[in-house]
Amino acid sequence: MRQELGYREKSGQVTKFGQWYADRVQDTQYRNAPWCDMFLAWAADKAGLSEYVGQFAWTPSHAAWFIKQDAWTRKPEPGALVFFDWRGGKSYKGVDHVGVVERVAGKKIHTIEANVDREWLKRKTRETDKVVGYGVPRLVKANAERLDEIRSTERPFVYAPRPETGNGSPLDVLGTPLALLAAMVLTTIVLTLRVTGRRRGTHRRFTWPWNAPTTHRPAKTSSGTRSPKVREKARAAAQPGPAQRHPAPEQSAGPARIRVPAGPAHQATGRATPTRRRPYEPR
């Protein structure tokens, strides 16, 4: 940084710092823009401190970044970035110039600033009445290291690895989530089939062996034959009762018809009887 003291902008407010920043952000308007903050971004990049200094071209945004990093203070110290408001305001929103504190002498600060006296990069001695605040890169670095340390302790709980056994049992699969899911699906299918197979107003009953109808067989004696009581009951059940017997035919007024069987026994009586003819015998 000190090696750049005495640098002067070129015609049209063009500087190598603005050119570097424009190429970095891919925006040509920064080539001839006010370059006090772009010089600090360039110097931090050369020193490898961009992570703690920041890279800005707009001074209010740079001041807000230090506030967000919890690295903002009202007390000057060497190495701190000093933010000015030439109107005397104390809000970061009114910042319009920035430099670097080189040393502190009583109530005055000695700084290195770019784009001062219209075109120069030079040392300045300033009163602190126009100072809004100081951004401290040292605090940015300390806070970042503290956050990294906190994050390193926030590790999730790690379960101890299970010892692998050489001989596994097939029943070990029953406790797996896949087996439980298969059991749930099978249960749902069985219940669905039972509900859809049941009709309204009826009950579907499976014929299990203990539900099958039993047939009573008659008791047998030790010799293998039925007992007399059983035979008597069977004979009584076989005979027709009064309601089952055919009534006697009514007596008609005319002579009863007598059915005479055909055959040789009938020829002995000498009566003329019709002779039955077989269908295949000729007349």
PDB file of C-alpha atoms in Angstrom:
ATOM      1  CA  MET A   1       0.000   0.000   0.000  1.00  0.00           C
ATOM      2  CA  ARG A   2       2.740   2.425   0.916  1.00  0.00           C
ATOM      3  CA  GLN A   3       4.422   1.645  -2.365  1.00  0.00           C
ATOM      4  CA  GLU A   4       1.502   3.255  -4.199  1.00  0.00           C
ATOM      5  CA  LEU A   5       1.835   6.598  -2.426  1.00  0.00           C
ATOM      6  CA  GLY A   6       2.007   9.419  -4.947  1.00  0.00           C
ATOM      7  CA  TYR A   7      -0.145   7.642  -7.535  1.00  0.00           C
ATOM      8  CA  ARG A   8      -2.170  10.052  -9.637  1.00  0.00           C
ATOM      9  CA  GLU A   9      -5.245   9.324 -11.697  1.00  0.00           C
ATOM     10  CA  LYS A  10      -5.139   9.747 -15.463  1.00  0.00           C
ATOM     11  CA  SER A  11      -7.254  11.983 -17.631  1.00  0.00           C
ATOM     12  CA  GLY A  12     -10.944  11.302 -17.287  1.00  0.00           C
ATOM     13  CA  GLN A  13     -10.490   9.954 -13.707  1.00  0.00           C
ATOM     14  CA  VAL A  14      -9.214   6.640 -15.079  1.00  0.00           C
ATOM     15  CA  THR A  15      -7.067   4.590 -12.648  1.00  0.00           C
ATOM     16  CA  LYS A  16      -5.547   1.138 -12.640  1.00  0.00           C
ATOM     17  CA  PHE A  17      -7.552   0.385  -9.494  1.00  0.00           C
ATOM     18  CA  GLY A  18     -10.827   1.221 -11.210  1.00  0.00           C
ATOM     19  CA  GLN A  19      -9.786  -0.847 -14.227  1.00  0.00           C
ATOM     20  CA  TRP A  20      -8.991  -3.814 -11.966  1.00  0.00           C
ATOM     21  CA  TYR A  21     -12.327  -3.539 -10.147  1.00  0.00           C
ATOM     22  CA  ALA A  22     -14.312  -3.179 -13.392  1.00  0.00           C
ATOM     23  CA  ASP A  23     -12.733  -6.331 -14.778  1.00  0.00           C
ATOM     24  CA  ARG A  24     -13.460  -8.185 -11.520  1.00  0.00           C
ATOM     25  CA  VAL A  25     -17.164  -7.327 -11.418  1.00  0.00           C
ATOM     26  CA  GLN A  26     -17.571  -7.222 -15.205  1.00  0.00           C
ATOM     27  CA  ASP A  27     -18.891  -3.635 -15.207  1.00  0.00           C
ATOM     28  CA  THR A  28     -17.092  -0.919 -17.225  1.00  0.00           C
ATOM     29  CA  GLN A  29     -18.607   2.001 -15.332  1.00  0.00           C
ATOM     30  CA  TYR A  30     -16.080   1.526 -12.507  1.00  0.00           C
ATOM     31  CA  ARG A  31     -13.114   2.361 -14.764  1.00  0.00           C
ATOM     32  CA  ASN A  32     -13.503   6.092 -14.139  1.00  0.00           C
ATOM     33  CA  ALA A  33     -15.561   6.040 -10.927  1.00  0.00           C
ATOM     34  CA  PRO A  34     -14.413   7.499  -7.565  1.00  0.00           C
ATOM     35  CA  TRP A  35     -11.665   5.138  -6.508  1.00  0.00           C
ATOM     36  CA  CYS A  36     -10.978   5.587  -2.784  1.00  0.00           C
ATOM     37  CA  ASP A  37     -12.653   2.293  -1.853  1.00  0.00           C
ATOM     38  CA  MET A  38     -11.583   0.425  -4.981  1.00  0.00           C
ATOM     39  CA  PHE A  39      -7.967   1.139  -4.034  1.00  0.00           C
ATOM     40  CA  LEU A  40      -8.528  -0.600  -0.642  1.00  0.00           C
ATOM     41  CA  ALA A  41     -10.109  -3.588  -2.406  1.00  0.00           C
ATOM     42  CA  TRP A  42      -7.104  -3.808  -4.734  1.00  0.00           C
ATOM     43  CA  ALA A  43      -4.599  -3.562  -1.839  1.00  0.00           C
ATOM     44  CA  ALA A  44      -6.450  -6.216   0.216  1.00  0.00           C
ATOM     45  CA  ASP A  45      -6.463  -8.564  -2.766  1.00  0.00           C
ATOM     46  CA  LYS A  46      -2.716  -8.106  -3.246  1.00  0.00           C
ATOM     47  CA  ALA A  47      -2.105  -8.845   0.461  1.00  0.00           C
ATOM     48  CA  GLY A  48      -4.506 -11.836   0.541  1.00  0.00           C
ATOM     49  CA  LEU A  49      -6.768 -10.134   3.106  1.00  0.00           C
ATOM     50  CA  SER A  50      -9.934  -9.658   1.047  1.00  0.00           C
ATOM     51  CA  GLU A  51     -11.849 -12.013   3.353  1.00  0.00           C
ATOM     52  CA  TYR A  52     -11.317  -9.642   6.301  1.00  0.00           C
ATOM     53  CA  VAL A  53     -11.224  -6.252   4.534  1.00  0.00           C
ATOM     54  CA  GLY A  54     -13.999  -6.725   1.981  1.00  0.00           C
ATOM     55  CA  GLN A  55     -14.188  -5.624  -1.631  1.00  0.00           C
ATOM     56  CA  PHE A  56     -16.448  -2.657  -2.284  1.00  0.00           C
ATOM     57  CA  ALA A  57     -16.673   0.476  -4.400  1.00  0.00           C
ATOM     58  CA  TRP A  58     -19.644   2.016  -2.572  1.00  0.00           C
ATOM     59  CA  THR A  59     -18.554   3.279   0.859  1.00  0.00           C
ATOM     60  CA  PRO A  60     -21.933   3.059   2.698  1.00  0.00           C
ATOM     61  CA  SER A  61     -22.177  -0.615   1.732  1.00  0.00           C
ATOM     62  CA  HIS A  62     -18.639  -1.207   2.970  1.00  0.00           C
ATOM     63  CA  ALA A  63     -19.436   0.368   6.354  1.00  0.00           C
ATOM     64  CA  ALA A  64     -22.621  -1.713   6.634  1.00  0.00           C
ATOM     65  CA  TRP A  65     -20.592  -4.867   5.957  1.00  0.00           C
ATOM     66  CA  PHE A  66     -18.311  -4.165   8.942  1.00  0.00           C
ATOM     67  CA  ILE A  67     -21.364  -3.545  11.137  1.00  0.00           C
ATOM     68  CA  LYS A  68     -22.827  -6.872  10.053  1.00  0.00           C
ATOM     69  CA  GLN A  69     -19.525  -8.610  10.801  1.00  0.00           C
ATOM     70  CA  ASP A  70     -19.605  -7.184  14.343  1.00  0.00           C
ATOM     71  CA  ALA A  71     -16.340  -5.391  13.608  1.00  0.00           C
ATOM     72  CA  TRP A  72     -17.506  -1.768  13.878  1.00  0.00           C
ATOM     73  CA  THR A  73     -16.119   0.611  16.501  1.00  0.00           C
ATOM     74  CA  ARG A  74     -15.753   4.292  17.413  1.00  0.00           C
ATOM     75  CA  LYS A  75     -12.194   3.918  18.620  1.00  0.00           C
ATOM     76  CA  PRO A  76      -9.340   4.296  16.079  1.00  0.00           C
ATOM     77  CA  GLU A  77      -6.467   1.863  15.825  1.00  0.00           C
ATOM     78  CA  PRO A  78      -3.712   1.234  13.244  1.00  0.00           C
ATOM     79  CA  GLY A  79      -4.904  -0.944  10.398  1.00  0.00           C
ATOM     80  CA  ALA A  80      -8.568   0.013  10.802  1.00  0.00           C
ATOM     81  CA  LEU A  81     -10.551   1.492   7.917  1.00  0.00           C
ATOM     82  CA  VAL A  82     -11.855   4.950   8.745  1.00  0.00           C
ATOM     83  CA  PHE A  83     -15.164   6.139   7.247  1.00  0.00           C
ATOM     84  CA  PHE A  84     -15.889   9.861   6.867  1.00  0.00           C
ATOM     85  CA  ASP A  85     -19.008  11.923   6.375  1.00  0.00           C
ATOM     86  CA  TRP A  86     -17.955  15.417   5.287  1.00  0.00           C
ATOM     87  CA  ARG A  87     -21.309  16.778   6.468  1.00  0.00           C
ATOM     88  CA  GLY A  88     -20.586  15.596   9.998  1.00  0.00           C
ATOM     89  CA  GLY A  89     -23.257  12.885  10.167  1.00  0.00           C
ATOM     90  CA  LYS A  90     -22.884   9.806  12.374  1.00  0.00           C
ATOM     91  CA  SER A  91     -24.855   7.264  10.323  1.00  0.00           C
ATOM     92  CA  TYR A  92     -23.181   4.771   8.041  1.00  0.00           C
ATOM     93  CA  LYS A  93     -25.700   5.743   5.365  1.00  0.00           C
ATOM     94  CA  GLY A  94     -24.022   9.141   5.001  1.00  0.00           C
ATOM     95  CA  VAL A  95     -20.464   7.830   4.505  1.00  0.00           C
ATOM     96  CA  ASP A  96     -18.832   9.316   1.397  1.00  0.00           C
ATOM     97  CA  HIS A  97     -15.083   8.616   1.871  1.00  0.00           C
ATOM     98  CA  VAL A  98     -12.807   5.920   3.320  1.00  0.00           C
ATOM     99  CA  GLY A  99      -9.099   5.530   4.173  1.00  0.00           C
ATOM    100  CA  VAL A 100      -6.751   3.441   6.304  1.00  0.00           C
ATOM    101  CA  VAL A 101      -5.478   4.471   9.743  1.00  0.00           C
ATOM    102  CA  GLU A 102      -1.692   4.355   9.715  1.00  0.00           C
ATOM    103  CA  ARG A 103      -1.208   5.631  13.270  1.00  0.00           C
ATOM    104  CA  VAL A 104      -3.027   7.525  16.013  1.00  0.00           C
ATOM    105  CA  ALA A 105      -1.572  10.667  17.636  1.00  0.00           C
ATOM    106  CA  GLY A 106      -3.727  12.106  20.405  1.00  0.00           C
ATOM    107  CA  LYS A 107      -7.019  13.259  18.935  1.00  0.00           C
ATOM    108  CA  LYS A 108      -5.696  13.091  15.401  1.00  0.00           C
ATOM    109  CA  ILE A 109      -5.263  10.181  13.069  1.00  0.00           C
ATOM    110  CA  HIS A 110      -2.694   9.737  10.323  1.00  0.00           C
ATOM    111  CA  THR A 111      -4.145   7.982   7.290  1.00  0.00           C
ATOM    112  CA  ILE A 112      -3.408   6.742   3.796  1.00  0.00           C
ATOM    113  CA  GLU A 113      -6.203   7.720   1.413  1.00  0.00           C
ATOM    114  CA  ALA A 114      -6.876   7.472  -2.319  1.00  0.00           C
ATOM    115  CA  ASN A 115      -8.714   9.972  -4.486  1.00  0.00           C
ATOM    116  CA  VAL A 116      -7.883  12.888  -2.218  1.00  0.00           C
ATOM    117  CA  ASP A 117      -7.144  16.406  -3.317  1.00  0.00           C
ATOM    118  CA  ARG A 118      -9.071  15.431  -6.453  1.00  0.00           C
ATOM    119  CA  GLU A 119      -6.552  12.997  -7.931  1.00  0.00           C
ATOM    120  CA  TRP A 120      -3.927  11.730  -5.550  1.00  0.00           C
ATOM    121  CA  LEU A 121      -3.116   8.735  -3.360  1.00  0.00           C
ATOM    122  CA  LYS A 122      -1.328  10.208  -0.357  1.00  0.00           C
ATOM    123  CA  ARG A 123      -0.973  10.486   3.431  1.00  0.00           C
ATOM    124  CA  LYS A 124      -3.338  12.723   5.351  1.00  0.00           C
ATOM    125  CA  THR A 125      -3.682  13.942   8.945  1.00  0.00           C
ATOM    126  CA  ARG A 126      -7.310  14.142  10.006  1.00  0.00           C
ATOM    127  CA  GLU A 127      -9.419  15.366  12.878  1.00  0.00           C
ATOM    128  CA  THR A 128     -11.981  12.882  14.136  1.00  0.00           C
ATOM    129  CA  ASP A 129     -15.014  15.182  14.073  1.00  0.00           C
ATOM    130  CA  LYS A 130     -15.932  13.989  10.554  1.00  0.00           C
ATOM    131  CA  VAL A 131     -15.387  10.330  11.360  1.00  0.00           C
ATOM    132  CA  VAL A 132     -18.512   8.113  11.407  1.00  0.00           C
ATOM    133  CA  GLY A 133     -16.731   4.968  12.615  1.00  0.00           C
ATOM    134  CA  TYR A 134     -14.000   2.431  12.064  1.00  0.00           C
ATOM    135  CA  GLY A 135     -14.111  -0.975  10.442  1.00  0.00           C
ATOM    136  CA  VAL A 136     -11.578  -3.317  12.030  1.00  0.00           C
ATOM    137  CA  PRO A 137     -10.349  -6.246   9.881  1.00  0.00           C
ATOM    138  CA  ARG A 138      -8.731  -7.772  12.979  1.00  0.00           C
ATOM    139  CA  LEU A 139     -12.185  -8.238  14.544  1.00  0.00           C
ATOM    140  CA  VAL A 140     -13.574  -9.717  11.340  1.00  0.00           C
ATOM    141  CA  LYS A 141     -10.846 -12.346  11.422  1.00  0.00           C
ATOM    142  CA  ALA A 142     -11.344 -13.098  15.126  1.00  0.00           C
ATOM    143  CA  ASN A 143     -15.098 -13.468  14.720  1.00  0.00           C
ATOM    144  CA  ALA A 144     -14.659 -15.762  11.718  1.00  0.00           C
ATOM    145  CA  GLU A 145     -12.271 -18.002  13.643  1.00  0.00           C
ATOM    146  CA  ARG A 146     -14.671 -18.136  16.583  1.00  0.00           C
ATOM    147  CA  LEU A 147     -17.537 -19.136  14.307  1.00  0.00           C
ATOM    148  CA  ASP A 148     -15.409 -21.845  12.726  1.00  0.00           C
ATOM    149  CA  GLU A 149     -14.588 -23.185  16.162  1.00  0.00           C
ATOM    150  CA  ILE A 150     -18.252 -23.240  17.138  1.00  0.00           C
ATOM    151  CA  ARG A 151     -19.216 -25.019  13.930  1.00  0.00           C
ATOM    152  CA  SER A 152     -16.514 -27.636  14.462  1.00  0.00           C
ATOM    153  CA  THR A 153     -18.120 -28.645  17.783  1.00  0.00           C
ATOM    154  CA  GLU A 154     -21.636 -28.884  16.339  1.00  0.00           C
ATOM    155  CA  ARG A 155     -21.260 -32.371  14.972  1.00  0.00           C
ATOM    156  CA  PRO A 156     -24.210 -34.739  14.827  1.00  0.00           C
ATOM    157  CA  PHE A 157     -24.266 -37.797  17.053  1.00  0.00           C
ATOM    158  CA  VAL A 158     -22.601 -40.722  15.309  1.00  0.00           C
ATOM    159  CA  TYR A 159     -23.757 -44.221  16.172  1.00  0.00           C
ATOM    160  CA  ALA A 160     -21.122 -46.838  16.859  1.00  0.00           C
ATOM    161  CA  PRO A 161     -20.775 -49.313  13.997  1.00  0.00           C
ATOM    162  CA  ARG A 162     -22.422 -52.663  14.586  1.00  0.00           C
ATOM    163  CA  PRO A 163     -20.127 -55.671  14.645  1.00  0.00           C
ATOM    164  CA  GLU A 164     -20.568 -57.761  11.531  1.00  0.00           C
ATOM    165  CA  THR A 165     -21.385 -61.417  12.114  1.00  0.00           C
ATOM    166  CA  GLY A 166     -20.299 -64.017   9.649  1.00  0.00           C
ATOM    167  CA  ASN A 167     -23.318 -66.339   9.969  1.00  0.00           C
ATOM    168  CA  GLY A 168     -26.619 -64.571   9.768  1.00  0.00           C
ATOM    169  CA  SER A 169     -30.001 -66.169  10.385  1.00  0.00           C
ATOM    170  CA  PRO A 170     -32.750 -65.989   7.716  1.00  0.00           C
ATOM    171  CA  LEU A 171     -35.110 -64.832  10.471  1.00  0.00           C
ATOM    172  CA  ASP A 172     -33.122 -61.601  10.754  1.00  0.00           C
ATOM    173  CA  VAL A 173     -35.044 -60.326   7.730  1.00  0.00           C
ATOM    174  CA  LEU A 174     -38.316 -60.309   9.719  1.00  0.00           C
ATOM    175  CA  GLY A 175     -37.280 -57.252  11.677  1.00  0.00           C
ATOM    176  CA  THR A 176     -36.341 -55.163   8.673  1.00  0.00           C
ATOM    177  CA  PRO A 177     -38.534 -52.271   7.439  1.00  0.00           C
ATOM    178  CA  LEU A 178     -39.094 -54.083   4.148  1.00  0.00           C
ATOM    179  CA  ALA A 179     -40.533 -57.114   5.919  1.00  0.00           C
ATOM    180  CA  LEU A 180     -42.836 -54.962   8.044  1.00  0.00           C
ATOM    181  CA  LEU A 181     -44.086 -53.160   4.945  1.00  0.00           C
ATOM    182  CA  ALA A 182     -44.788 -56.471   3.202  1.00  0.00           C
ATOM    183  CA  ALA A 183     -46.754 -57.701   6.238  1.00  0.00           C
ATOM    184  CA  MET A 184     -48.877 -54.530   6.272  1.00  0.00           C
ATOM    185  CA  VAL A 185     -49.661 -54.850   2.553  1.00  0.00           C
ATOM    186  CA  LEU A 186     -50.615 -58.525   2.925  1.00  0.00           C
ATOM    187  CA  THR A 187     -52.905 -57.751   5.887  1.00  0.00           C
ATOM    188  CA  THR A 188     -54.629 -54.983   3.909  1.00  0.00           C
ATOM    189  CA  ILE A 189     -55.258 -57.342   0.945  1.00  0.00           C
ATOM    190  CA  VAL A 190     -56.761 -60.060   3.189  1.00  0.00           C
ATOM    191  CA  LEU A 191     -59.096 -57.611   4.922  1.00  0.00           C
ATOM    192  CA  THR A 192     -60.173 -56.162   1.575  1.00  0.00           C
ATOM    193  CA  LEU A 193     -61.042 -59.612   0.198  1.00  0.00           C
ATOM    194  CA  ARG A 194     -63.093 -60.458   3.266  1.00  0.00           C
ATOM    195  CA  VAL A 195     -65.065 -57.230   3.097  1.00  0.00           C
ATOM    196  CA  THR A 196     -65.769 -57.472  -0.646  1.00  0.00           C
ATOM    197  CA  GLY A 197     -66.716 -61.186  -0.414  1.00  0.00           C
ATOM    198  CA  ARG A 198     -69.355 -60.562   2.261  1.00  0.00           C
ATOM    199  CA  ARG A 199     -72.852 -59.838   0.929  1.00  0.00           C
ATOM    200  CA  ARG A 200     -75.375 -57.566   2.522  1.00  0.00           C
ATOM    201  CA  GLY A 201     -77.463 -59.366   5.127  1.00  0.00           C
ATOM    202  CA  THR A 202     -75.462 -62.601   4.996  1.00  0.00           C
ATOM    203  CA  HIS A 203     -72.499 -63.873   6.800  1.00  0.00           C
ATOM    204  CA  ARG A 204     -69.782 -65.744   5.019  1.00  0.00           C
ATOM    205  CA  ARG A 205     -68.653 -68.688   7.037  1.00  0.00           C
ATOM    206  CA  PHE A 206     -65.845 -71.003   6.146  1.00  0.00           C
ATOM    207  CA  THR A 207     -66.443 -74.728   6.564  1.00  0.00           C
ATOM    208  CA  TRP A 208     -63.768 -75.531   9.029  1.00  0.00           C
ATOM    209  CA  PRO A 209     -63.589 -79.079  10.391  1.00  0.00           C
ATOM    210  CA  TRP A 210     -65.074 -77.985  13.696  1.00  0.00           C
ATOM    211  CA  ASN A 211     -68.026 -76.294  11.931  1.00  0.00           C
ATOM    212  CA  ALA A 212     -68.931 -79.225   9.623  1.00  0.00           C
ATOM    213  CA  PRO A 213     -72.392 -80.847  10.274  1.00  0.00           C
ATOM    214  CA  THR A 214     -72.299 -84.128  12.152  1.00  0.00           C
ATOM    215  CA  THR A 215     -74.405 -87.188  11.186  1.00  0.00           C
ATOM    216  CA  HIS A 216     -75.725 -89.424  13.919  1.00  0.00           C
ATOM    217  CA  ARG A 217     -75.100 -93.053  13.235  1.00  0.00           C
ATOM    218  CA  PRO A 218     -77.022 -95.763  15.009  1.00  0.00           C
ATOM    219  CA  ALA A 219     -75.251 -97.246  17.909  1.00  0.00           C
ATOM    220  CA  LYS A 220     -73.824-100.667  17.500  1.00  0.00           C
ATOM    221  CA  THR A 221     -73.297-103.373  20.009  1.00  0.00           C
ATOM    222  CA  SER A 222     -69.974-104.786  20.864  1.00  0.00           C
ATOM    223  CA  SER A 223     -70.557-107.619  18.382  1.00  0.00           C
ATOM    224  CA  GLY A 224     -70.948-105.194  15.494  1.00  0.00           C
ATOM    225  CA  THR A 225     -74.757-105.661  15.039  1.00  0.00           C
ATOM    226  CA  ARG A 226     -77.484-103.232  15.861  1.00  0.00           C
ATOM    227  CA  SER A 227     -79.219-103.525  19.191  1.00  0.00           C
ATOM    228  CA  PRO A 228     -82.858-104.780  19.300  1.00  0.00           C
ATOM    229  CA  LYS A 229     -84.156-101.335  20.213  1.00  0.00           C
ATOM    230  CA  VAL A 230     -82.450 -99.814  17.232  1.00  0.00           C
ATOM    231  CA  ARG A 231     -83.846-102.492  14.882  1.00  0.00           C
ATOM    232  CA  GLU A 232     -87.326-101.963  16.267  1.00  0.00           C
ATOM    233  CA  LYS A 233     -87.158 -98.227  15.709  1.00  0.00           C
ATOM    234  CA  ALA A 234     -85.899 -98.735  12.165  1.00  0.00           C
ATOM    235  CA  ARG A 235     -88.758-101.219  11.414  1.00  0.00           C
ATOM    236  CA  ALA A 236     -91.354 -98.821  12.818  1.00  0.00           C
ATOM    237  CA  ALA A 237     -89.986 -95.981  10.711  1.00  0.00           C
ATOM    238  CA  ALA A 238     -90.168 -98.160   7.566  1.00  0.00           C
ATOM    239  CA  GLN A 239     -93.894 -99.070   8.015  1.00  0.00           C
ATOM    240  CA  PRO A 240     -96.312 -96.476   6.674  1.00  0.00           C
ATOM    241  CA  GLY A 241     -98.456 -94.729   9.189  1.00  0.00           C
ATOM    242  CA  PRO A 242    -102.132 -94.026   9.032  1.00  0.00           C
ATOM    243  CA  ALA A 243    -101.618 -90.890   7.024  1.00  0.00           C
ATOM    244  CA  GLN A 244     -99.375 -92.670   4.546  1.00  0.00           C
ATOM    245  CA  ARG A 245    -101.583 -95.701   3.772  1.00  0.00           C
ATOM    246  CA  HIS A 246    -103.698 -95.662   0.608  1.00  0.00           C
ATOM    247  CA  PRO A 247    -107.450 -95.542   1.262  1.00  0.00           C
ATOM    248  CA  ALA A 248    -109.590 -98.517   0.126  1.00  0.00           C
ATOM    249  CA  PRO A 249    -111.167 -98.082  -3.296  1.00  0.00           C
ATOM    250  CA  GLU A 250    -114.834 -97.123  -3.308  1.00  0.00           C
ATOM    251  CA  GLN A 251    -117.376 -99.800  -4.314  1.00  0.00           C
ATOM    252  CA  SER A 252    -118.978 -98.960  -7.623  1.00  0.00           C
ATOM    253  CA  ALA A 253    -122.553 -99.833  -8.549  1.00  0.00           C
ATOM    254  CA  GLY A 254    -121.607-102.183 -11.443  1.00  0.00           C
ATOM    255  CA  PRO A 255    -119.815-105.503 -11.331  1.00  0.00           C
ATOM    256  CA  ALA A 256    -116.243-105.417 -10.442  1.00  0.00           C
ATOM    257  CA  ARG A 257    -113.761-105.915 -13.191  1.00  0.00           C
ATOM    258  CA  ILE A 258    -111.642-108.964 -12.872  1.00  0.00           C
ATOM    259  CA  ARG A 259    -108.243-108.933 -14.374  1.00  0.00           C
ATOM    260  CA  VAL A 260    -107.337-112.327 -15.741  1.00  0.00           C
ATOM    261  CA  PRO A 261    -103.710-113.046 -16.387  1.00  0.00           C
ATOM    262  CA  ALA A 262    -102.746-114.279 -19.793  1.00  0.00           C
ATOM    263  CA  GLY A 263    -100.975-117.578 -20.304  1.00  0.00           C
ATOM    264  CA  PRO A 264    -101.495-121.361 -20.389  1.00  0.00           C
ATOM    265  CA  ALA A 265    -103.282-121.390 -17.051  1.00  0.00           C
ATOM    266  CA  HIS A 266    -106.050-119.310 -18.550  1.00  0.00           C
ATOM    267  CA  GLN A 267    -106.494-121.590 -21.566  1.00  0.00           C
ATOM    268  CA  ALA A 268    -107.599-124.391 -19.270  1.00  0.00           C
ATOM    269  CA  THR A 269    -110.790-122.558 -18.369  1.00  0.00           C
ATOM    270  CA  GLY A 270    -111.974-122.653 -21.979  1.00  0.00           C
ATOM    271  CA  ARG A 271    -112.806-119.004 -22.053  1.00  0.00           C
ATOM    272  CA  ALA A 272    -111.900-116.904 -25.008  1.00  0.00           C
ATOM    273  CA  THR A 273    -109.327-114.504 -23.972  1.00  0.00           C
ATOM    274  CA  PRO A 274    -107.350-112.241 -26.049  1.00  0.00           C
ATOM    275  CA  THR A 275    -103.883-113.427 -26.797  1.00  0.00           C
ATOM    276  CA  ARG A 276    -101.090-111.065 -26.149  1.00  0.00           C
ATOM    277  CA  ARG A 277     -98.843-110.595 -29.092  1.00  0.00           C
ATOM    278  CA  ARG A 278     -95.372-109.568 -28.964  1.00  0.00           C
ATOM    279  CA  PRO A 279     -94.564-106.574 -31.080  1.00  0.00           C
ATOM    280  CA  TYR A 280     -92.211-108.496 -33.377  1.00  0.00           C
ATOM    281  CA  GLU A 281     -94.593-111.472 -34.021  1.00  0.00           C
ATOM    282  CA  PRO A 282     -96.626-111.358 -37.254  1.00  0.00           C
ATOM    283  CA  ARG A 283    -100.411-111.655 -37.135  1.00  0.00           C
TER     284      ARG A 283
END
